[in-house]
Coordinates of C-alpha atoms in Angstrom, one line a residue:
X1124 CA 20.2 49.3 44.6
X1125 CA 21.6 46.0 45.5
X1126 CA 25.0 47.5 45.1
X1127 CA 24.7 50.6 46.9
X1128 CA 22.3 49.2 50.2
X1129 CA 24.9 47.0 51.0
X1130 CA 27.5 49.6 51.0
X1131 CA 25.3 51.8 53.1
X1132 CA 25.4 48.8 55.3
X1133 CA 29.3 48.2 54.9
X1134 CA 31.8 49.2 58.2
X1135 CA 32.9 52.4 56.0
X1136 CA 29.3 53.9 55.9
X1137 CA 28.2 52.6 59.2
X1138 CA 30.7 54.0 61.8
X1139 CA 29.4 57.0 63.7
X1140 CA 28.8 60.4 61.8
X1141 CA 30.1 61.6 64.8
X1142 CA 32.6 60.2 66.0
X1143 CA 35.0 62.9 67.2
X1144 CA 37.7 60.0 68.9
X1145 CA 39.2 60.6 65.2
X1146 CA 40.9 63.1 64.1
X1147 CA 40.0 65.7 61.3
X1148 CA 42.4 64.0 58.9
X1149 CA 40.7 60.5 59.9
X1150 CA 37.7 61.5 58.9
X1151 CA 38.9 63.0 55.8
X1152 CA 40.2 60.2 54.9
X1153 CA 36.4 58.4 55.3
X1154 CA 35.0 61.0 53.7
X1155 CA 37.8 60.5 50.6
X1156 CA 37.0 56.6 50.7
X1157 CA 33.0 56.8 50.6
X1158 CA 33.5 59.3 47.9
X1159 CA 35.5 56.7 45.9
X1160 CA 32.9 54.0 46.8
X1161 CA 30.0 56.1 45.8
X1162 CA 31.4 56.9 43.0
X1163 CA 32.5 53.6 41.7
X1164 CA 29.7 52.0 42.6
X1165 CA 27.8 53.3 39.0
X1166 CA 30.0 52.0 36.9
X1167 CA 30.6 55.3 34.4
X1168 CA 32.5 55.4 32.2
X1169 CA 34.2 57.8 30.1
X1170 CA 31.1 58.3 27.4
X1171 CA 28.8 58.1 30.0
X1172 CA 30.5 61.5 31.8
X1173 CA 31.3 63.2 28.1
X1174 CA 27.4 62.2 26.9
X1175 CA 25.4 63.1 30.2
X1176 CA 24.1 59.1 29.8
X1177 CA 20.9 58.1 31.9
X1178 CA 23.3 56.2 34.0
X1179 CA 25.3 59.4 34.8
X1180 CA 22.5 61.5 35.4
X1181 CA 20.6 59.5 37.2
X1182 CA 23.2 58.8 39.9
X1183 CA 22.9 62.1 41.9
X1184 CA 19.2 60.8 42.4
X1185 CA 20.5 57.9 44.6
X1186 CA 19.4 58.0 48.3
X1187 CA 23.3 56.7 48.7
X1188 CA 24.7 60.1 48.2
X1189 CA 23.0 61.2 51.8
X1190 CA 25.0 58.9 53.9
X1191 CA 28.0 61.6 53.7
X1192 CA 27.0 64.7 52.1
X1193 CA 30.8 65.4 51.5
X1194 CA 31.6 62.2 50.0
X1195 CA 28.7 63.1 47.8
X1196 CA 30.1 66.7 47.1
X1197 CA 33.4 65.2 46.7
X1198 CA 32.7 62.3 43.9
X1199 CA 30.0 65.0 42.0
X1200 CA 32.9 67.1 41.6
X1201 CA 35.7 64.7 40.6
X1202 CA 33.5 62.9 37.9
X1203 CA 31.2 66.3 36.5
X1204 CA 33.5 68.8 37.0
X1205 CA 37.0 68.0 36.6
X1206 CA 36.7 64.7 34.8
X1207 CA 33.7 66.3 32.6
X1208 CA 35.7 69.2 31.5
X1209 CA 38.5 66.8 30.4
X1210 CA 36.8 64.6 28.2
X1211 CA 36.0 66.6 25.4
X1212 CA 38.9 66.4 24.5
X1213 CA 40.4 63.1 25.4
X1214 CA 39.4 61.0 22.1
X1215 CA 41.9 62.5 20.2
X1216 CA 44.4 62.7 23.1
X1217 CA 45.3 59.3 24.3
X1218 CA 47.4 60.8 27.3
X1219 CA 43.7 63.0 28.7
X1220 CA 42.2 59.3 28.1
X1221 CA 44.4 58.1 30.2
X1222 CA 43.6 60.5 33.0
X1223 CA 40.4 60.1 32.6
X1224 CA 40.8 56.8 33.3
X1225 CA 42.5 57.3 36.5
X1226 CA 40.1 59.6 37.8
X1227 CA 37.5 57.4 37.3
X1228 CA 38.8 54.0 38.9
X1229 CA 40.2 57.1 41.6
X1230 CA 43.3 56.4 41.5
X1231 CA 44.0 60.3 41.7
X1232 CA 41.9 63.1 43.5
X1233 CA 40.4 65.3 40.9
X1234 CA 39.3 68.8 41.8
X1235 CA 37.9 71.8 39.8
X1236 CA 39.2 75.1 40.4
X1237 CA 37.4 78.2 39.0
X1238 CA 36.4 80.4 42.0
X1239 CA 38.6 83.2 43.2
X1240 CA 38.9 84.8 46.6
X1241 CA 38.3 88.3 45.3
X1242 CA 35.6 87.4 42.3
X1243 CA 33.9 85.0 43.4
X1244 CA 30.7 85.0 40.7
X1245 CA 32.5 87.2 38.6
X1246 CA 34.3 84.8 37.3
X1247 CA 34.7 86.3 34.1
X1248 CA 37.1 88.7 35.5
X1249 CA 39.6 85.8 37.2
X1250 CA 42.8 86.6 37.9
X1251 CA 45.1 83.5 37.8
X1252 CA 47.1 83.1 34.3
X1253 CA 48.9 80.5 32.8
X1254 CA 51.7 81.9 30.7
X1255 CA 52.7 79.9 27.1
X1256 CA 56.2 79.7 27.3
X1257 CA 58.6 79.4 24.2
X1258 CA 59.2 75.9 24.7
X1259 CA 54.9 75.2 25.1
X1260 CA 55.0 74.9 28.1
X1261 CA 53.1 76.8 30.3
X1262 CA 53.4 78.5 33.9
X1263 CA 50.8 79.2 36.0
X1264 CA 50.7 81.9 38.6
X1265 CA 48.8 83.6 41.2
X1266 CA 49.8 87.4 40.6
X1267 CA 48.1 88.7 44.1
X1268 CA 46.0 87.8 47.0
X1269 CA 42.4 88.2 45.2
X1270 CA 43.4 85.5 42.5
X1271 CA 43.7 82.7 45.6
X1272 CA 41.5 79.7 44.4
X1273 CA 38.8 79.4 46.5
X1274 CA 37.6 76.1 48.2
X1275 CA 38.2 73.2 46.6
X1276 CA 39.9 70.4 48.4
X1277 CA 43.8 70.9 47.7
X1278 CA 45.2 69.1 50.8
X1279 CA 46.8 65.8 51.0
X1280 CA 44.7 62.8 51.8
X1281 CA 44.4 59.8 51.5
X1282 CA 47.6 59.1 49.8
X1283 CA 46.2 59.6 47.1
X1284 CA 47.7 62.5 44.2
X1285 CA 45.8 65.0 43.7
X1286 CA 45.3 66.8 40.7
X1287 CA 43.0 69.9 39.6
X1288 CA 41.8 71.3 36.0
X1289 CA 42.3 75.2 36.7
X1290 CA 40.6 77.9 34.7
X1291 CA 43.2 80.4 33.9
X1292 CA 43.5 83.2 31.6
X1293 CA 45.9 82.2 28.8
X1294 CA 48.7 84.7 27.6
X1295 CA 50.4 83.9 24.5
X1296 CA 53.2 86.9 23.8
X1297 CA 51.1 89.0 26.4
X1298 CA 47.9 89.0 24.1
X1299 CA 45.1 87.6 26.8
X1300 CA 43.3 84.6 24.8
X1301 CA 40.1 84.0 27.4
X1302 CA 39.6 81.6 30.1
X1303 CA 41.5 78.2 29.4
X1304 CA 40.6 74.7 31.6
X1305 CA 44.3 73.1 32.6
X1306 CA 45.7 70.2 34.1
X1307 CA 47.4 70.9 37.1
X1308 CA 49.3 68.5 39.6
X1309 CA 48.4 69.3 43.5
X1310 CA 50.3 67.0 45.8
X1311 CA 51.2 63.3 45.8
X1312 CA 48.8 62.7 48.7
X1313 CA 51.6 63.5 51.5
X1314 CA 52.7 66.5 50.6
X1315 CA 52.4 69.5 47.9
X1316 CA 54.1 69.8 45.2
X1317 CA 56.9 72.6 44.4
X1318 CA 55.0 76.4 44.0
X1319 CA 51.7 74.6 44.8
X1320 CA 50.5 76.1 47.7
X1321 CA 47.2 75.5 50.4
X1322 CA 45.9 77.5 53.8
X1323 CA 43.1 75.0 55.1
X1324 CA 40.2 76.3 55.7
X1325 CA 38.0 76.0 58.7
X1326 CA 35.2 72.8 58.3
X1327 CA 31.6 73.9 57.4
X1328 CA 29.2 74.2 60.6
X1329 CA 27.3 71.0 60.9
X1330 CA 29.1 69.2 58.2
X1331 CA 31.7 66.4 57.6
X1332 CA 35.2 67.6 56.8
X1333 CA 35.9 68.1 53.1
X1334 CA 38.8 69.8 52.9
X1335 CA 38.2 73.2 51.9
X1336 CA 41.4 75.3 51.4
X1337 CA 42.5 78.7 49.4
X1338 CA 45.1 77.4 46.8
X1339 CA 47.7 79.5 45.1
X1340 CA 50.3 79.2 42.1
X1341 CA 53.6 80.2 42.3
X1342 CA 55.2 80.4 39.1
X1343 CA 54.2 76.6 38.4
X1344 CA 55.5 74.7 35.1
X1345 CA 53.0 72.6 33.2
X1346 CA 53.6 70.2 30.5
X1347 CA 52.5 71.6 27.0
X1348 CA 49.8 68.2 27.6
X1349 CA 48.2 70.0 30.7
X1350 CA 46.2 72.6 28.2
X1351 CA 42.6 71.5 27.9
X1352 CA 41.3 72.9 24.5
X1353 CA 41.6 74.2 21.1
X1354 CA 45.0 77.1 21.1
X1355 CA 43.6 78.1 17.9
X1356 CA 39.8 79.3 18.8
X1357 CA 38.0 82.0 17.5
X1358 CA 35.2 82.3 19.7
X1359 CA 34.5 85.6 21.0
X1360 CA 35.8 86.1 24.8
X1361 CA 32.2 85.6 26.2
X1362 CA 31.5 82.1 24.6
X1363 CA 35.1 80.9 25.0
X1364 CA 34.6 81.7 28.7
X1365 CA 31.2 79.7 28.0
X1366 CA 32.7 77.2 26.4
X1367 CA 35.6 76.4 28.8
X1368 CA 33.0 76.3 32.1
X1369 CA 30.5 73.8 30.0
X1370 CA 30.5 71.4 32.9
X1371 CA 29.1 74.1 35.7
X1372 CA 25.4 74.3 34.3
X1373 CA 25.7 70.2 34.5
X1374 CA 27.0 70.6 37.8
X1375 CA 23.9 73.1 38.5
X1376 CA 21.7 70.6 38.0
X1377 CA 23.2 67.1 39.1
X1378 CA 24.5 68.6 42.2
X1379 CA 21.2 70.1 42.9
X1380 CA 19.6 67.1 42.0
X1381 CA 21.2 65.6 45.5
X1382 CA 18.9 67.6 47.2
X1383 CA 16.2 64.9 45.7
X1384 CA 17.1 61.9 47.6
X1385 CA 17.4 63.8 50.2
X1386 CA 14.4 65.2 50.8
X1387 CA 12.6 62.0 50.5
X1388 CA 15.3 60.3 53.5
X1389 CA 14.3 63.5 55.2
X1390 CA 10.6 62.8 54.9
X1391 CA 10.7 58.9 55.0
X1392 CA 12.3 59.4 59.0
X1393 CA 9.5 61.8 59.9
X1394 CA 6.9 59.7 58.6
X1395 CA 8.3 56.6 60.3
X1396 CA 9.0 58.9 63.6
X1397 CA 5.5 60.0 63.7
X1398 CA 3.9 56.5 63.4
X1399 CA 5.7 55.6 65.8
X1400 CA 5.6 58.7 68.5
X1401 CA 2.2 59.0 70.2
X1402 CA 0.0 61.8 72.4
X1403 CA -3.5 62.1 74.2
X1404 CA -5.9 63.3 71.9
X1405 CA -8.5 65.3 73.9
X1406 CA -10.2 62.3 74.6
X1407 CA -8.0 61.0 76.1
X1408 CA -7.1 58.1 73.3
X1409 CA -3.1 57.7 72.7
X1410 CA -3.1 58.4 69.0
X1411 CA 0.1 58.6 66.6
X1412 CA 0.9 62.6 66.1
X1413 CA 0.7 61.4 61.8
X1414 CA -3.1 61.2 62.8
X1415 CA -2.7 65.2 63.0
X1416 CA -2.8 67.1 59.5
X1417 CA -0.2 69.5 61.0
X1418 CA 2.5 66.4 60.9
X1419 CA 1.0 65.0 57.7
X1420 CA 1.0 68.5 55.3
X1421 CA 5.2 68.5 55.7
X1422 CA 5.1 64.7 54.5
X1423 CA 2.9 64.7 51.8
X1424 CA 3.8 68.1 50.2
X1425 CA 7.7 67.1 50.4
X1426 CA 6.6 63.8 49.0
X1427 CA 4.9 65.5 46.0
X1428 CA 7.9 67.7 45.6
X1429 CA 10.4 65.4 45.3
X1430 CA 8.6 63.4 42.6
X1431 CA 8.0 66.5 40.1
X1432 CA 11.2 67.7 41.2
X1433 CA 12.5 64.2 39.9
X1434 CA 10.5 64.0 36.9
X1435 CA 11.7 67.8 36.1
X1436 CA 15.1 66.5 36.3
X1437 CA 14.6 63.7 34.3
X1438 CA 13.1 65.1 31.3
X1439 CA 15.6 67.7 31.1
X1440 CA 18.8 65.6 30.6
X1441 CA 18.3 65.5 26.5
X1442 CA 19.0 69.6 26.7
X1443 CA 22.4 68.2 28.4
X1444 CA 23.6 65.9 25.9
X1445 CA 25.7 65.8 23.3
X1446 CA 28.9 63.8 22.3
X1447 CA 30.6 66.8 20.7
X1448 CA 30.2 69.9 22.8
X1449 CA 32.5 71.7 20.6
X1450 CA 30.3 72.1 18.3
X1451 CA 27.5 73.6 20.4
X1452 CA 26.1 76.6 19.2
X1453 CA 25.6 79.7 21.3
X1454 CA 22.2 79.7 21.9
X1455 CA 22.4 76.1 23.5
X1456 CA 24.9 76.7 25.5
X1457 CA 22.3 78.9 27.1
X1458 CA 19.5 77.2 27.2
X1459 CA 21.7 74.5 29.3
X1460 CA 22.3 77.2 31.7
X1461 CA 19.1 78.6 31.6
X1462 CA 17.5 75.5 32.9
X1463 CA 20.4 74.4 35.3
X1464 CA 19.7 77.6 37.1
X1465 CA 15.6 77.2 36.4
X1466 CA 16.2 73.3 38.3
X1467 CA 18.6 74.6 41.0
X1468 CA 16.3 77.3 42.1
X1469 CA 13.3 75.4 42.2
X1470 CA 14.8 72.2 43.5
X1471 CA 16.6 74.5 46.0
X1472 CA 13.6 76.4 47.2
X1473 CA 11.3 73.2 47.8
X1474 CA 14.1 71.5 49.8
X1475 CA 14.8 74.4 52.3
X1476 CA 11.3 75.1 53.0
X1477 CA 10.2 71.6 53.6
X1478 CA 13.2 70.0 55.3
X1479 CA 12.5 73.1 57.8
X1480 CA 9.0 72.0 58.5
X1481 CA 9.6 68.3 58.4
X1482 CA 12.4 68.6 60.9
X1483 CA 10.5 71.3 63.1
X1484 CA 8.1 67.9 63.3
X1485 CA 10.4 66.4 65.2
X1486 CA 11.0 68.4 67.9
X1487 CA 13.7 68.7 69.8
X1488 CA 15.2 65.2 68.4
X1489 CA 15.5 66.9 65.3
X1490 CA 18.2 69.2 66.3
X1491 CA 20.8 66.8 66.8
X1492 CA 23.3 65.2 63.8
X1493 CA 22.5 61.6 64.5
X1494 CA 18.9 61.9 63.4
X1495 CA 20.3 63.1 60.0
X1496 CA 17.5 65.6 58.7
X1497 CA 19.4 68.5 60.4
X1498 CA 22.7 67.3 59.4
X1499 CA 21.0 67.2 55.0
X1500 CA 20.0 70.2 56.0
X1501 CA 23.5 72.0 56.6
X1502 CA 24.8 69.8 53.6
X1503 CA 22.3 71.3 51.2
X1504 CA 23.0 74.3 52.1
X1505 CA 26.2 74.3 50.7
X1506 CA 24.6 73.5 47.4
X1507 CA 23.0 76.7 47.1
X1508 CA 26.1 78.7 46.8
X1509 CA 27.9 75.7 45.0
X1510 CA 27.6 76.1 41.3
X1511 CA 26.3 80.3 41.4
X1512 CA 24.3 81.7 44.6
X1513 CA 20.3 81.0 44.2
X1514 CA 19.4 84.6 44.0
X1515 CA 22.7 85.8 41.9
X1516 CA 22.3 83.0 38.8
X1517 CA 18.7 83.7 39.2
X1518 CA 19.2 88.0 38.4
X1519 CA 21.4 86.5 35.7
X1520 CA 18.6 84.5 34.4
X1521 CA 15.2 86.9 34.9
X1522 CA 17.6 89.6 33.2
X1523 CA 18.1 87.7 29.9
X1524 CA 14.3 86.6 29.4
X1525 CA 13.3 89.5 29.8
X1526 CA 15.9 91.3 27.2
X1527 CA 14.4 88.4 24.8
X1528 CA 18.2 87.3 24.3
X1529 CA 16.5 83.8 24.4
X1530 CA 14.0 82.0 25.7
X1531 CA 13.2 78.6 27.7
X1532 CA 10.9 76.1 26.1
X1533 CA 7.5 77.1 26.4
X1534 CA 4.3 75.9 28.2
X1535 CA 3.3 72.7 27.0
X1536 CA 0.0 73.5 28.9
X1537 CA -0.5 76.8 28.7
X1538 CA -3.6 76.6 30.1
X1539 CA -2.9 74.7 33.3
X1540 CA -3.2 77.6 36.4
X1541 CA 0.8 77.5 37.0
X1542 CA 1.6 78.3 33.2
X1543 CA -1.4 81.0 33.2
X1544 CA 0.7 82.4 36.4
X1545 CA 4.2 81.7 35.1
X1546 CA 3.0 83.7 32.1
X1547 CA 1.4 86.9 33.8
X1548 CA 4.6 87.4 36.6
X1549 CA 6.8 87.4 33.1
X1550 CA 4.7 89.7 31.6
X1551 CA 4.1 91.9 34.3
X1552 CA 7.7 92.4 35.0
X1553 CA 9.0 93.1 31.1
X1554 CA 6.0 96.0 30.4
X1555 CA 7.7 97.5 34.0
X1556 CA 10.9 96.9 32.0
X1557 CA 9.6 98.6 28.7
X1558 CA 8.6 102.0 30.7
X1559 CA 12.0 101.6 31.5
X1560 CA 13.3 102.0 28.3
X1561 CA 14.8 98.7 28.7
X1562 CA 17.6 100.2 30.8
X1563 CA 18.2 97.2 32.9
X1564 CA 21.5 98.8 34.4
X1565 CA 19.3 101.4 36.0
X1566 CA 18.2 102.0 39.8
X1567 CA 14.9 102.0 38.5
X1568 CA 15.7 97.9 37.5
X1569 CA 17.6 97.3 41.0
X1570 CA 14.8 98.5 42.7
X1571 CA 12.2 97.0 41.3
X1572 CA 13.0 94.1 39.1
X1573 CA 16.0 92.6 40.2
X1574 CA 14.4 91.7 43.9
X1575 CA 11.7 89.8 42.1
X1576 CA 14.2 87.8 40.0
X1577 CA 14.0 84.8 42.2
X1578 CA 9.9 85.0 42.4
X1579 CA 10.4 84.5 38.2
X1580 CA 12.3 82.0 38.2
X1581 CA 10.3 80.2 40.6
X1582 CA 7.2 80.6 39.0
X1583 CA 8.7 79.3 35.5
X1584 CA 10.4 75.6 37.8
X1585 CA 6.7 75.3 39.4
X1586 CA 5.4 75.1 36.0
X1587 CA 7.9 72.6 34.6
X1588 CA 8.0 70.7 37.6
X1589 CA 4.4 70.1 37.1
X1590 CA 4.3 69.1 33.7
X1591 CA 7.6 67.7 34.0
X1592 CA 5.5 65.1 36.8
X1593 CA 2.3 65.0 34.3
X1594 CA 4.0 63.9 31.4
X1595 CA 6.3 61.4 33.0
X1596 CA 2.7 59.9 34.9
X1597 CA 3.6 60.3 38.4
X1598 CA 0.6 59.7 40.5
X1599 CA -2.0 61.7 39.8
X1600 CA -2.6 62.4 43.5
X1601 CA 1.1 63.8 43.8
X1602 CA 0.3 65.6 40.8
X1603 CA -2.8 67.5 42.2
X1604 CA -0.8 67.8 45.7
X1605 CA 1.8 69.2 43.9
X1606 CA -0.2 72.3 41.8
X1607 CA -2.1 72.9 44.6
X1608 CA 0.6 73.8 46.8
X1609 CA 2.4 75.5 44.5
X1610 CA -1.0 77.8 43.7
X1611 CA -0.4 78.3 47.6
X1612 CA 2.8 80.1 47.1
X1613 CA 1.2 82.8 45.3
X1614 CA -2.8 83.0 46.0
X1615 CA -3.0 86.8 46.0
X1616 CA -2.3 86.6 42.7
X1617 CA -4.8 83.6 41.8
X1618 CA -7.2 85.7 43.7
X1619 CA -6.7 88.9 41.8
X1620 CA -6.8 87.4 38.3
X1621 CA -9.9 85.5 39.4
X1622 CA -8.8 81.9 38.9
X1623 CA -10.1 80.9 42.0
X1624 CA -11.0 82.2 45.8
X1625 CA -9.1 81.3 48.8
X1626 CA -11.9 78.8 49.8
X1627 CA -11.3 77.2 46.8
X1628 CA -7.7 76.8 47.0
X1629 CA -7.4 75.6 51.2
X1630 CA -10.6 72.9 49.4
X1631 CA -8.2 71.8 46.4
X1632 CA -5.4 71.7 49.1
X1633 CA -7.0 69.6 52.1
X1634 CA -8.4 67.5 48.8
X1635 CA -5.1 66.9 47.6
X1636 CA -3.4 66.0 50.9
X1637 CA -6.5 63.6 51.9
X1638 CA -5.8 61.7 48.7
X1639 CA -2.1 61.3 49.1
X1640 CA -2.3 60.5 52.6
X1641 CA -4.3 57.6 51.7
X1642 CA -1.5 56.5 49.9
X1643 CA 1.1 57.4 52.5
X1644 CA 2.8 54.1 53.0
X1645 CA 2.6 52.5 49.3
X1646 CA 4.0 56.2 48.8
X1647 CA 6.9 56.2 51.2
X1648 CA 8.0 52.1 50.2
X1649 CA 8.4 53.6 46.5
X1650 CA 10.8 55.8 47.6
X1651 CA 13.7 53.0 48.6
X1652 CA 14.8 54.9 51.6
X1653 CA 15.1 52.3 54.5
X1654 CA 18.5 50.9 53.3
X1655 CA 19.8 54.1 54.0
X1656 CA 18.4 55.8 57.0
X1657 CA 20.4 55.3 60.4
X1658 CA 18.4 57.6 62.4
X1659 CA 17.6 56.1 65.8
X1660 CA 14.2 58.0 66.0
X1661 CA 12.4 55.5 63.5
X1662 CA 12.2 52.8 65.6
X1663 CA 11.8 51.2 70.1
X1664 CA 14.7 49.0 69.1
X1665 CA 17.0 51.7 67.4
X1666 CA 15.9 54.1 70.1
X1667 CA 16.9 52.3 73.1
X1668 CA 20.0 50.9 71.6
X1669 CA 21.1 54.6 71.0
X1670 CA 20.5 55.7 74.5
X1671 CA 21.7 52.5 76.0
X1672 CA 25.1 53.7 74.5
X1673 CA 25.1 57.4 75.5
X1674 CA 27.9 58.6 78.2
X1675 CA 26.1 57.6 81.9
X1676 CA 26.5 59.6 84.6
X1677 CA 25.4 58.4 87.9
X1678 CA 23.6 55.5 88.2
X1679 CA 21.0 54.3 85.8
X1680 CA 17.7 52.6 87.0
X1681 CA 16.3 52.3 83.5

């Protein structure tokens, strides 16, 4: 923690986040430099990345990632998707080992290109081609505008050469050999290479510049060593595709995990502000707004959620840890993707609900980027779409589970309230599907089951997070509060099932909130977020300094 906290206070990270005296290119360069500094602070090795070591897995939980969401996104893509894809074959190929070393040292800026403009999440039908030539080299081509690669930051920046792991359809003597990864140089840090072009996309609202672009390839020739994989693979097209994009499941989980420190930082800011912000109560006493339950609730819920989510994230790591991913069975690949979908869904569900409530407690001041919470909301919003929009991946997972194509780990505590809820939701949807004769492409399935896909995955996620919190021995006050809050999200079912009344649920949540509030200072200290908070509203001193530096018109008396 000492290295990262020192980094957070360095000039590179303390420069004003909204310094618009800088050009977009300059701000982009700062983002790149921050990404490099964050990644290097974790001292990740090739083996860390390949095996999803504890160091690699937990790096996205660190609050240093909240200082600049664009930098966090860049370094996780750079390390997990680009370097991670290559590591699988690096052991037997010295040139790939050297490339991985360059990527981890940030001597090159690495990116990942799968999604295309005309296909979105329908990535099995991408059109970018990689034609095997007679001399063993390849030709990468974008056959039409729909096949252009969408979003990756391919524009020259920071003076570092840029490369990308490009997913393309391998064609050997006209035969379609499936989607495979290729390492393609993009630019030298100043100019695009011949045949590679990109159109710069505008910045996403409320976020720092990443350099998103639409990238195309015009018959770009690359050497035989650019191919990453096994040319003689005998896997079926579907399994070959899953094997080629195996890092996406890991990316779904690790990218979503960034929301956990973001939630903690937002909680720390709101709680600290609520202690110093006072109002007059009905008896004429000056009291902090933290004394009101309406302010306590979002703070305490977020603390419970972040604790349970961290336990769940750490608990699923063994499913993603393997030295040789080429030997993994299709079932393991499916379970990985399923667990990543569940974790991503429940994490972003909790973050989006809680972050809005937390920011609302700051009033008008919460609307300004300097106070961090609204900026974090916009950064995390992009993660809802990265590695798969939540609704779409939930539809895919729910359909596969209902059809019995594979199963996720069963409840460890089947008699718990959340496990019984999950089982009931699943049984009800599966019964409905059976009455449709298992026609999952029917109009009835579209109308009656697809809209409930997210709810099913959320139910699974709540149960898994609760169980992980219990097993990790999270503070019992937070575990109890997590369950109480989860119950209220579908209270009608619990009442209908006769498990408790509305009054019982309200009383249980109130008791849990009271127990957690008694430990608030201790719980806030455990977040280790203080060094990564720069919001001026957390203290009178920082607020006065902030106001004193605002542009002044007229003469100020105070």
